[in-house]
Structures are given as structure tokens and as C-alpha cells.
Amino acid sequence: TLGGVILTDTECKGIKQTPSSVVIESTKGTVEAHYLINCAGVWSDDLAGFASLPMQEKMIPFRGEYFCLNEPM
């Protein structure tokens, strides 16, 4: 079946990879899919850790400061 499922207000409890699919354990049950799209924002690396994937990058969130200059420097 083509299509997708978006689960909101759902906590991921674990991710397992099989040769043909990805199995996601959540607070709303188990979902099996061919692909998992990680849209967790600044928590993306934490979510990827559930799948025991080798991580070379780490998300480092920070707040930026922006200034409006009225005169050229």
C-alpha cells in the first residue's frame, strides 16, 4: 500500500531494523514500514540513537542573536 502515517503526540520507545523493514515501537503501538522519515528537529540524533545507528554528527541547538544596524559600519 502506498501512503504514509503521521503519528502526533506519540513517544518513540524503540526502533529495530530488519532486512526488509523498520519496526517502530511507540506509545500508540507498533508500526512497520519500508522507510522511516525522522522529523524530530533538534532531537533527531536522539531518535536515531534508538535505531543504534552509527552517528558521526551531533545536533547542537543554540539560540542566535540578530542585530539590526541603522548605520553602515
Backbone as CSV, one residue per row, in Angstrom:
resi,resn,N_x,N_y,N_z,CA_x,CA_y,CA_z,C_x,C_y,C_z
1,THR,0.836,-1.177,0.000,0.000,0.000,0.000,0.883,1.243,0.000
2,LEU,0.564,2.184,-0.855,1.288,3.446,-0.865,0.653,4.393,0.135
3,GLY,1.438,5.316,0.612,0.910,6.301,1.555,1.806,6.392,2.770
4,GLY,1.308,7.015,3.791,2.099,7.192,4.997,1.209,7.450,6.187
5,VAL,1.822,7.423,7.341,1.115,7.667,8.592,1.910,8.693,9.380
6,ILE,1.238,9.695,9.891,1.863,10.675,10.769,1.256,10.494,12.146
7,LEU,2.089,10.155,13.118,1.626,9.963,14.482,2.030,11.177,15.309
8,THR,1.064,11.898,15.836,1.354,13.052,16.683,1.139,12.664,18.140
9,ASP,1.737,13.422,19.035,1.633,13.152,20.473,1.957,11.694,20.777
10,THR,3.024,11.193,20.161,3.409,9.795,20.294,4.888,9.720,20.658
11,GLU,5.212,8.962,21.679,6.603,8.798,22.096,7.180,7.534,21.483
12,CYS,8.357,7.657,20.905,9.067,6.506,20.348,9.749,5.766,21.492
13,LYS,9.503,4.476,21.575,10.107,3.640,22.616,11.276,2.820,22.089
14,GLY,11.316,2.599,20.777,12.404,1.819,20.198,12.258,1.691,18.698
15,ILE,13.386,1.483,18.023,13.403,1.300,16.574,14.291,0.097,16.278
16,LYS,13.780,-0.832,15.478,14.560,-2.011,15.084,14.534,-2.115,13.570
17,GLN,15.679,-2.488,13.004,15.767,-2.676,11.567,15.762,-4.167,11.257
18,THR,14.985,-4.553,10.256,15.005,-5.908,9.735,15.556,-5.819,8.310
19,PRO,15.844,-6.938,7.692,16.356,-6.863,6.309,15.408,-6.172,5.334
20,SER,14.097,-6.182,5.628,13.148,-5.615,4.663,12.307,-4.460,5.204
21,SER,12.474,-4.095,6.492,11.613,-3.039,7.023,12.225,-2.405,8.268
22,VAL,11.521,-1.398,8.753,11.850,-0.741,10.009,10.653,-0.929,10.930
23,VAL,10.896,-1.354,12.177,9.823,-1.570,13.136,9.961,-0.518,14.230
24,ILE,8.916,0.268,14.414,8.931,1.349,15.396,7.976,0.987,16.530
25,GLU,8.502,0.932,17.749,7.679,0.718,18.940,7.360,2.083,19.518
26,SER,6.072,2.345,19.763,5.670,3.654,20.276,4.629,3.489,21.365
27,THR,4.263,4.607,21.956,3.219,4.592,22.982,1.853,4.305,22.390
28,LYS,1.739,4.344,21.062,0.470,4.032,20.394,0.528,2.708,19.649
29,GLY,1.509,1.876,19.978,1.595,0.565,19.343,2.819,0.433,18.455
30,THR,2.799,-0.603,17.637,3.918,-0.932,16.757,3.565,-0.583,15.320
31,VAL,4.526,0.015,14.617,4.363,0.355,13.205,5.515,-0.263,12.441
32,GLU,5.218,-0.922,11.341,6.252,-1.489,10.475,6.180,-0.788,9.129
33,ALA,7.332,-0.377,8.606,7.365,0.383,7.352,8.633,0.069,6.579
34,HIS,8.615,0.412,5.313,9.826,0.273,4.490,10.812,1.387,4.801
35,TYR,10.286,2.578,5.116,11.125,3.747,5.382,10.625,4.469,6.621
36,LEU,11.548,5.104,7.318,11.207,5.974,8.449,11.803,7.339,8.162
37,ILE,10.991,8.368,8.178,11.466,9.740,7.988,11.523,10.393,9.356
38,ASN,12.711,10.801,9.751,12.950,11.389,11.063,12.726,12.895,10.980
39,CYS,11.655,13.376,11.592,11.315,14.805,11.604,11.312,15.326,13.036
40,ALA,12.289,14.915,13.817,12.302,15.243,15.243,13.044,16.542,15.552
41,GLY,13.457,17.279,14.537,14.111,18.569,14.773,15.388,18.419,15.583
42,VAL,15.526,19.207,16.648,16.758,19.190,17.437,16.937,17.881,18.199
43,TRP,15.912,17.032,18.212,16.011,15.725,18.866,16.280,14.610,17.855
44,SER,16.599,14.951,16.616,16.797,13.957,15.567,17.892,12.951,15.899
45,ASP,19.002,13.422,16.450,20.086,12.490,16.767,19.697,11.570,17.920
46,ASP,18.898,12.063,18.866,18.415,11.205,19.950,17.522,10.100,19.399
47,LEU,16.644,10.449,18.474,15.753,9.462,17.876,16.550,8.447,17.061
48,ALA,17.545,8.901,16.332,18.383,7.983,15.564,19.117,7.016,16.489
49,GLY,19.406,7.449,17.705,20.058,6.580,18.679,19.213,5.375,19.049
50,PHE,17.880,5.497,18.962,17.001,4.356,19.226,17.255,3.222,18.238
51,ALA,17.706,3.564,17.037,17.943,2.573,15.997,19.363,2.026,16.039
52,SER,20.157,2.474,17.012,21.562,2.055,17.144,22.351,2.303,15.872
53,LEU,22.058,3.416,15.222,22.786,3.776,14.009,24.105,4.442,14.379
54,PRO,25.158,4.203,13.613,26.412,4.903,13.883,26.256,6.385,13.562
55,MET,26.538,7.220,14.533,26.337,8.660,14.362,27.684,9.367,14.261
56,GLN,27.881,10.094,13.162,29.088,10.888,13.002,28.825,12.350,13.360
57,GLU,27.573,12.766,13.249,27.211,14.139,13.554,26.360,14.168,14.813
58,LYS,26.347,15.339,15.462,25.506,15.531,16.641,24.821,16.877,16.514
59,MET,23.543,16.903,16.825,22.772,18.135,16.784,23.136,18.980,18.005
60,ILE,23.535,20.226,17.778,23.872,21.143,18.868,22.986,22.370,18.718
61,PRO,21.869,22.416,19.454,20.970,23.565,19.328,21.531,24.790,20.051
62,PHE,21.316,25.941,19.491,21.702,27.186,20.148,20.789,28.301,19.676
63,ARG,20.716,29.318,20.475,19.895,30.475,20.145,20.775,31.517,19.476
64,GLY,20.345,31.996,18.341,21.113,33.011,17.634,20.744,34.409,18.091
65,GLU,21.651,35.323,17.910,21.407,36.737,18.213,21.450,37.499,16.896
66,TYR,20.469,38.344,16.661,20.391,39.109,15.431,20.282,40.584,15.784
67,PHE,21.016,41.390,15.051,21.031,42.824,15.313,20.651,43.557,14.039
68,CYS,19.900,44.628,14.186,19.562,45.495,13.073,20.446,46.744,13.194
69,LEU,21.296,46.952,12.196,22.204,48.112,12.212,21.604,49.213,11.342
70,ASN,21.480,50.397,11.932,20.896,51.513,11.206,21.929,52.261,10.367
71,GLU,23.181,52.196,10.757,24.228,52.900,10.030,25.250,51.901,9.507
72,PRO,25.802,52.151,8.305,26.841,51.256,7.791,28.075,51.294,8.701
73,MET,28.734,50.198,8.813,29.925,50.146,9.674,31.154,50.621,8.951
